[in-house]
Amino acid sequence: MLRVLAVDDEEPALAELLYLLRADPRVRAAEGATDANEALRRIGRALDAGGDDAGAIDVLFLDIQMAGLTGLDVARLLAGFAKPPMIVFVTAHEDFAVQAFDLKAVDYVLKPVRRERLAEAVRRVAEQAAVARPAVDLSADRIPVELGGVTRLVAVADITYAEAQGDYARLHTAEASHLVRIPLTTLEERWQPHGFVRIHRSHLVALHRIDELRLDGGGMSVRIGDAELAVSRRHASRVRELLMRRAGG
C-alpha cells in the first residue's frame, strides 16, 4: 500500500486531493504540504530514515505552478537522489506534460481532478511500485506484511483464510488481518502444500482451520472461528471430499 505526499500551495485544492487519495484502498497514508520547500524537507527526512520508516514516502502528487520552487524544480532536484519517490503531477496546465514525462513522471493529471482519473493514476503508481518491490517467496513458511509502516513476518500456519480484494488479498489470522498485493489465484497455487483450498472465487481457506461444515437449503458454508464463508457449487464436492478424508485420517 502506498504512502503519499500531496503538494499544492492552494489549500482547498490540496484538501480535495487528500480527501480523494485517502478514500482509495491502495493508499495507506496521505499527508499534505503547501509548498515545495516543506515537501523537500519531508522527503529528505524520509530518505534519511529509510524505506521502512513510518514517515516513508512512496509517491508525490505534485502541483506544478507554485510560489517559489515549482513542481518541475522539485522533480529535477529529486532526480539526483539515489531512491527518490515516484511523481504524479497534478496541474491545471497542459503545457508542461512533455517536461513532466522527461522527468520520469508516472502520470500527469489535469485539474479539476476527477475521482476516476485519480484512481487510474494511483493504479499506475501501485503497478510500478510492485515491479520495483522484491518478489515475495510464497513457498516460505512466513509472508511479509506491512503494519503501521513496519514490515512484519506472519507465519503461514497462523493464517486461517485469505480473501480476494481485486489485485490484493486480505490475510486473516485469529488476531488481525493484513492486505498484501498478491492475487488470490497466486496464493492458491503456492499454498496448496500448506493445506489451503479454494472454496469460492473470493476465499482460500486453511483446511485444518475449518471448525464446521454447514449445509442449508442446498447451499454449503464453512465456519472458521467467528467467520462463516460460503462454499460455491463449483468447489463444494472437493471441499466435502477433503474434509471427509481429513476426518477419516
Short mmCIF file of C-alpha atoms in Angstrom, two decimals:
data_model
loop_
_atom_site.label_atom_id
_atom_site.label_comp_id
_atom_site.label_asym_id
_atom_site.label_seq_id
_atom_site.Cartn_x
_atom_site.Cartn_y
_atom_site.Cartn_z
CA MET A 1 0.00 0.00 0.00
CA LEU A 2 1.16 3.47 -0.90
CA ARG A 3 2.41 6.27 1.32
CA VAL A 4 1.64 9.58 -0.36
CA LEU A 5 2.72 13.19 -0.01
CA ALA A 6 0.49 15.65 -1.88
CA VAL A 7 1.93 19.10 -2.57
CA ASP A 8 -0.16 22.14 -3.59
CA ASP A 9 0.06 25.76 -2.45
CA GLU A 10 -3.71 26.20 -2.80
CA GLU A 11 -5.17 24.77 0.38
CA PRO A 12 -8.70 23.97 -0.94
CA ALA A 13 -7.21 22.06 -3.87
CA LEU A 14 -4.84 20.23 -1.51
CA ALA A 15 -7.69 19.31 0.85
CA GLU A 16 -9.78 17.90 -2.02
CA LEU A 17 -6.83 15.92 -3.37
CA LEU A 18 -6.09 14.44 0.06
CA TYR A 19 -9.75 13.52 0.52
CA LEU A 20 -9.77 11.57 -2.75
CA LEU A 21 -6.44 9.90 -2.08
CA ARG A 22 -7.40 8.77 1.42
CA ALA A 23 -10.58 7.20 0.02
CA ASP A 24 -8.53 4.91 -2.25
CA PRO A 25 -7.90 1.49 -0.63
CA ARG A 26 -4.44 1.29 -2.21
CA VAL A 27 -3.30 4.36 -0.24
CA ARG A 28 -2.14 3.57 3.27
CA ALA A 29 -1.43 7.17 4.27
CA ALA A 30 -1.70 10.56 2.56
CA GLU A 31 -0.23 13.75 4.01
CA GLY A 32 -0.10 17.25 2.59
CA ALA A 33 2.42 20.06 2.13
CA THR A 34 1.62 23.60 1.00
CA ASP A 35 4.97 24.46 -0.57
CA ALA A 36 7.91 22.82 -2.28
CA ASN A 37 10.43 23.58 0.46
CA GLU A 38 8.30 21.86 3.08
CA ALA A 39 7.89 18.89 0.75
CA LEU A 40 11.65 18.61 0.17
CA ARG A 41 12.33 18.72 3.91
CA ARG A 42 9.87 15.89 4.50
CA ILE A 43 11.30 13.83 1.64
CA GLY A 44 14.82 14.35 2.94
CA ARG A 45 13.84 13.17 6.42
CA ALA A 46 12.03 10.16 4.95
CA LEU A 47 15.02 9.14 2.82
CA ASP A 48 17.40 9.54 5.76
CA ALA A 49 15.17 7.31 7.91
CA GLY A 50 14.95 4.54 5.30
CA GLY A 51 12.15 2.94 3.33
CA ASP A 52 10.57 1.04 6.25
CA ASP A 53 10.17 4.10 8.46
CA ALA A 54 6.63 5.17 9.36
CA GLY A 55 7.22 8.51 7.61
CA ALA A 56 8.43 6.98 4.33
CA ILE A 57 7.06 8.42 1.08
CA ASP A 58 6.40 6.26 -1.97
CA VAL A 59 4.93 8.89 -4.30
CA LEU A 60 4.43 12.65 -4.64
CA PHE A 61 1.22 14.06 -6.10
CA LEU A 62 2.73 17.36 -7.10
CA ASP A 63 1.30 20.63 -8.38
CA ILE A 64 3.46 22.38 -10.96
CA GLN A 65 2.85 26.12 -10.63
CA MET A 66 3.54 27.11 -7.03
CA ALA A 67 5.09 30.13 -5.38
CA GLY A 68 8.87 29.75 -5.09
CA LEU A 69 10.06 26.39 -6.40
CA THR A 70 7.76 24.85 -8.99
CA GLY A 71 6.80 21.19 -9.15
CA LEU A 72 9.21 20.76 -12.06
CA ASP A 73 12.01 22.23 -9.92
CA VAL A 74 11.22 19.68 -7.21
CA ALA A 75 11.29 16.83 -9.73
CA ARG A 76 14.68 17.98 -11.08
CA LEU A 77 16.11 18.12 -7.56
CA LEU A 78 14.78 14.65 -6.71
CA ALA A 79 16.33 13.21 -9.87
CA GLY A 80 19.69 13.50 -8.11
CA PHE A 81 18.60 11.30 -5.21
CA ALA A 82 19.53 7.61 -5.15
CA LYS A 83 15.97 6.39 -4.41
CA PRO A 84 13.54 9.26 -4.92
CA PRO A 85 9.77 8.82 -4.56
CA MET A 86 7.70 8.43 -7.71
CA ILE A 87 5.97 11.55 -9.04
CA VAL A 88 2.49 12.22 -10.35
CA PHE A 89 1.93 15.80 -11.50
CA VAL A 90 -1.47 17.31 -10.72
CA THR A 91 -1.94 20.61 -12.53
CA ALA A 92 -4.40 22.88 -14.29
CA HIS A 93 -1.95 23.37 -17.20
CA GLU A 94 -1.49 21.03 -20.15
CA ASP A 95 1.65 22.77 -21.40
CA PHE A 96 4.15 21.02 -19.12
CA ALA A 97 3.34 17.40 -19.99
CA VAL A 98 6.40 16.83 -22.17
CA GLN A 99 8.75 18.20 -19.49
CA ALA A 100 6.95 16.16 -16.85
CA PHE A 101 7.42 12.85 -18.65
CA ASP A 102 11.02 13.76 -19.48
CA LEU A 103 11.46 13.90 -15.69
CA LYS A 104 10.14 10.31 -15.41
CA ALA A 105 6.72 11.22 -14.02
CA VAL A 106 4.43 8.22 -13.63
CA ASP A 107 1.37 10.23 -14.65
CA TYR A 108 0.05 13.71 -15.41
CA VAL A 109 -3.41 14.53 -14.03
CA LEU A 110 -5.28 17.67 -15.03
CA LYS A 111 -7.36 19.76 -12.64
CA PRO A 112 -10.16 19.73 -11.73
CA VAL A 113 -9.29 16.27 -10.53
CA ARG A 114 -11.87 13.57 -11.25
CA ARG A 115 -12.08 10.63 -8.88
CA GLU A 116 -11.86 8.09 -11.73
CA ARG A 117 -8.81 9.76 -13.28
CA LEU A 118 -7.03 9.94 -9.94
CA ALA A 119 -7.80 6.26 -9.31
CA GLU A 120 -6.12 5.44 -12.63
CA ALA A 121 -3.02 7.40 -11.57
CA VAL A 122 -2.91 5.50 -8.26
CA ARG A 123 -3.22 2.22 -10.17
CA ARG A 124 -0.22 3.12 -12.34
CA VAL A 125 1.83 4.06 -9.30
CA ALA A 126 0.87 0.84 -7.49
CA GLU A 127 1.86 -1.24 -10.51
CA GLN A 128 5.23 0.48 -10.79
CA ALA A 129 5.81 0.06 -7.05
CA ALA A 130 5.04 -3.64 -7.33
CA VAL A 131 7.59 -4.07 -10.12
CA ALA A 132 10.24 -2.30 -8.06
CA ARG A 133 9.46 -4.33 -4.92
CA PRO A 134 11.34 -7.60 -4.41
CA ALA A 135 9.26 -10.67 -5.16
CA VAL A 136 7.72 -12.41 -2.16
CA ASP A 137 8.80 -16.02 -1.67
CA LEU A 138 5.39 -17.64 -1.26
CA SER A 139 6.90 -21.07 -0.71
CA ALA A 140 8.39 -19.87 2.58
CA ASP A 141 6.76 -20.50 5.96
CA ARG A 142 6.33 -16.79 6.59
CA ILE A 143 5.00 -13.94 4.47
CA PRO A 144 5.96 -10.26 4.86
CA VAL A 145 3.12 -7.84 5.60
CA GLU A 146 3.20 -4.11 6.30
CA LEU A 147 1.70 -2.84 9.53
CA GLY A 148 1.97 0.78 10.62
CA GLY A 149 4.95 1.40 8.35
CA VAL A 150 6.81 -1.66 9.64
CA THR A 151 7.29 -4.89 7.70
CA ARG A 152 6.46 -7.94 9.80
CA LEU A 153 6.64 -11.65 9.02
CA VAL A 154 3.40 -13.56 9.54
CA ALA A 155 3.56 -17.35 9.77
CA VAL A 156 1.52 -19.01 7.04
CA ALA A 157 0.45 -21.54 9.69
CA ASP A 158 -1.30 -18.68 11.56
CA ILE A 159 -3.41 -17.65 8.55
CA THR A 160 -6.96 -19.01 8.73
CA TYR A 161 -8.19 -17.80 5.36
CA ALA A 162 -7.44 -15.33 2.57
CA GLU A 163 -9.99 -13.06 0.93
CA ALA A 164 -9.74 -11.65 -2.61
CA GLN A 165 -9.84 -7.85 -2.90
CA GLY A 166 -9.10 -7.05 -6.54
CA ASP A 167 -5.37 -7.41 -7.22
CA TYR A 168 -4.85 -7.77 -3.48
CA ALA A 169 -5.60 -10.44 -0.89
CA ARG A 170 -6.58 -9.86 2.73
CA LEU A 171 -4.96 -12.45 5.01
CA HIS A 172 -6.89 -13.27 8.16
CA THR A 173 -5.38 -14.63 11.35
CA ALA A 174 -7.09 -15.17 14.71
CA GLU A 175 -5.86 -11.75 15.86
CA ALA A 176 -5.76 -9.47 12.81
CA SER A 177 -5.94 -9.11 9.04
CA HIS A 178 -3.32 -7.88 6.57
CA LEU A 179 -3.65 -6.63 3.00
CA VAL A 180 -0.97 -7.85 0.56
CA ARG A 181 -0.54 -7.16 -3.15
CA ILE A 182 -0.78 -10.78 -4.24
CA PRO A 183 -3.73 -12.17 -6.25
CA LEU A 184 -5.71 -14.97 -4.60
CA THR A 185 -5.00 -17.27 -7.57
CA THR A 186 -1.26 -16.96 -6.90
CA LEU A 187 -1.73 -17.80 -3.22
CA GLU A 188 -3.87 -20.78 -4.20
CA GLU A 189 -1.09 -22.19 -6.40
CA ARG A 190 1.71 -21.66 -3.91
CA TRP A 191 -0.08 -22.54 -0.65
CA GLN A 192 -1.51 -25.93 -1.59
CA PRO A 193 1.41 -27.64 0.24
CA HIS A 194 0.40 -25.65 3.34
CA GLY A 195 -3.10 -27.18 3.25
CA PHE A 196 -5.02 -24.28 1.70
CA VAL A 197 -8.00 -24.98 -0.55
CA ARG A 198 -10.16 -22.70 -2.68
CA ILE A 199 -13.81 -22.72 -1.57
CA HIS A 200 -15.08 -19.76 -3.57
CA ARG A 201 -13.75 -17.25 -6.08
CA SER A 202 -13.33 -14.88 -3.12
CA HIS A 203 -11.92 -17.19 -0.46
CA LEU A 204 -8.99 -19.52 0.11
CA VAL A 205 -9.05 -21.35 3.45
CA ALA A 206 -6.68 -23.40 5.58
CA LEU A 207 -8.40 -26.79 5.65
CA HIS A 208 -7.23 -27.59 9.18
CA ARG A 209 -8.75 -24.32 10.41
CA ILE A 210 -12.31 -25.24 9.40
CA ASP A 211 -14.36 -25.74 12.56
CA GLU A 212 -17.64 -26.72 10.95
CA LEU A 213 -19.23 -27.60 7.60
CA ARG A 214 -22.81 -26.40 7.25
CA LEU A 215 -25.50 -27.46 4.76
CA ASP A 216 -28.53 -25.21 4.43
CA GLY A 217 -31.17 -25.37 1.72
CA GLY A 218 -28.83 -26.89 -0.83
CA GLY A 219 -26.09 -24.38 -0.05
CA MET A 220 -22.83 -25.07 1.77
CA SER A 221 -20.67 -22.95 4.05
CA VAL A 222 -17.78 -23.41 6.44
CA ARG A 223 -17.18 -21.80 9.81
CA ILE A 224 -13.69 -20.64 10.73
CA GLY A 225 -13.71 -19.02 14.14
CA ASP A 226 -16.35 -16.28 14.01
CA ALA A 227 -16.41 -16.18 10.20
CA GLU A 228 -18.92 -18.11 8.11
CA LEU A 229 -17.81 -18.41 4.48
CA ALA A 230 -19.91 -19.61 1.56
CA VAL A 231 -18.68 -22.57 -0.48
CA SER A 232 -19.53 -22.23 -4.17
CA ARG A 233 -21.16 -25.12 -6.02
CA ARG A 234 -18.07 -25.43 -8.18
CA HIS A 235 -15.91 -26.21 -5.14
CA ALA A 236 -18.45 -27.95 -2.89
CA SER A 237 -17.71 -31.58 -3.77
CA ARG A 238 -13.95 -31.16 -3.42
CA VAL A 239 -14.27 -29.35 -0.09
CA ARG A 240 -16.55 -32.08 1.26
CA GLU A 241 -14.18 -34.80 -0.02
CA LEU A 242 -11.12 -33.19 1.57
CA LEU A 243 -12.88 -32.69 4.90
CA MET A 244 -14.12 -36.28 4.95
CA ARG A 245 -10.66 -37.55 4.08
CA ARG A 246 -9.14 -35.44 6.83
CA ALA A 247 -11.73 -36.62 9.38
CA GLY A 248 -11.10 -40.24 8.37
CA GLY A 249 -7.34 -39.83 8.55
#
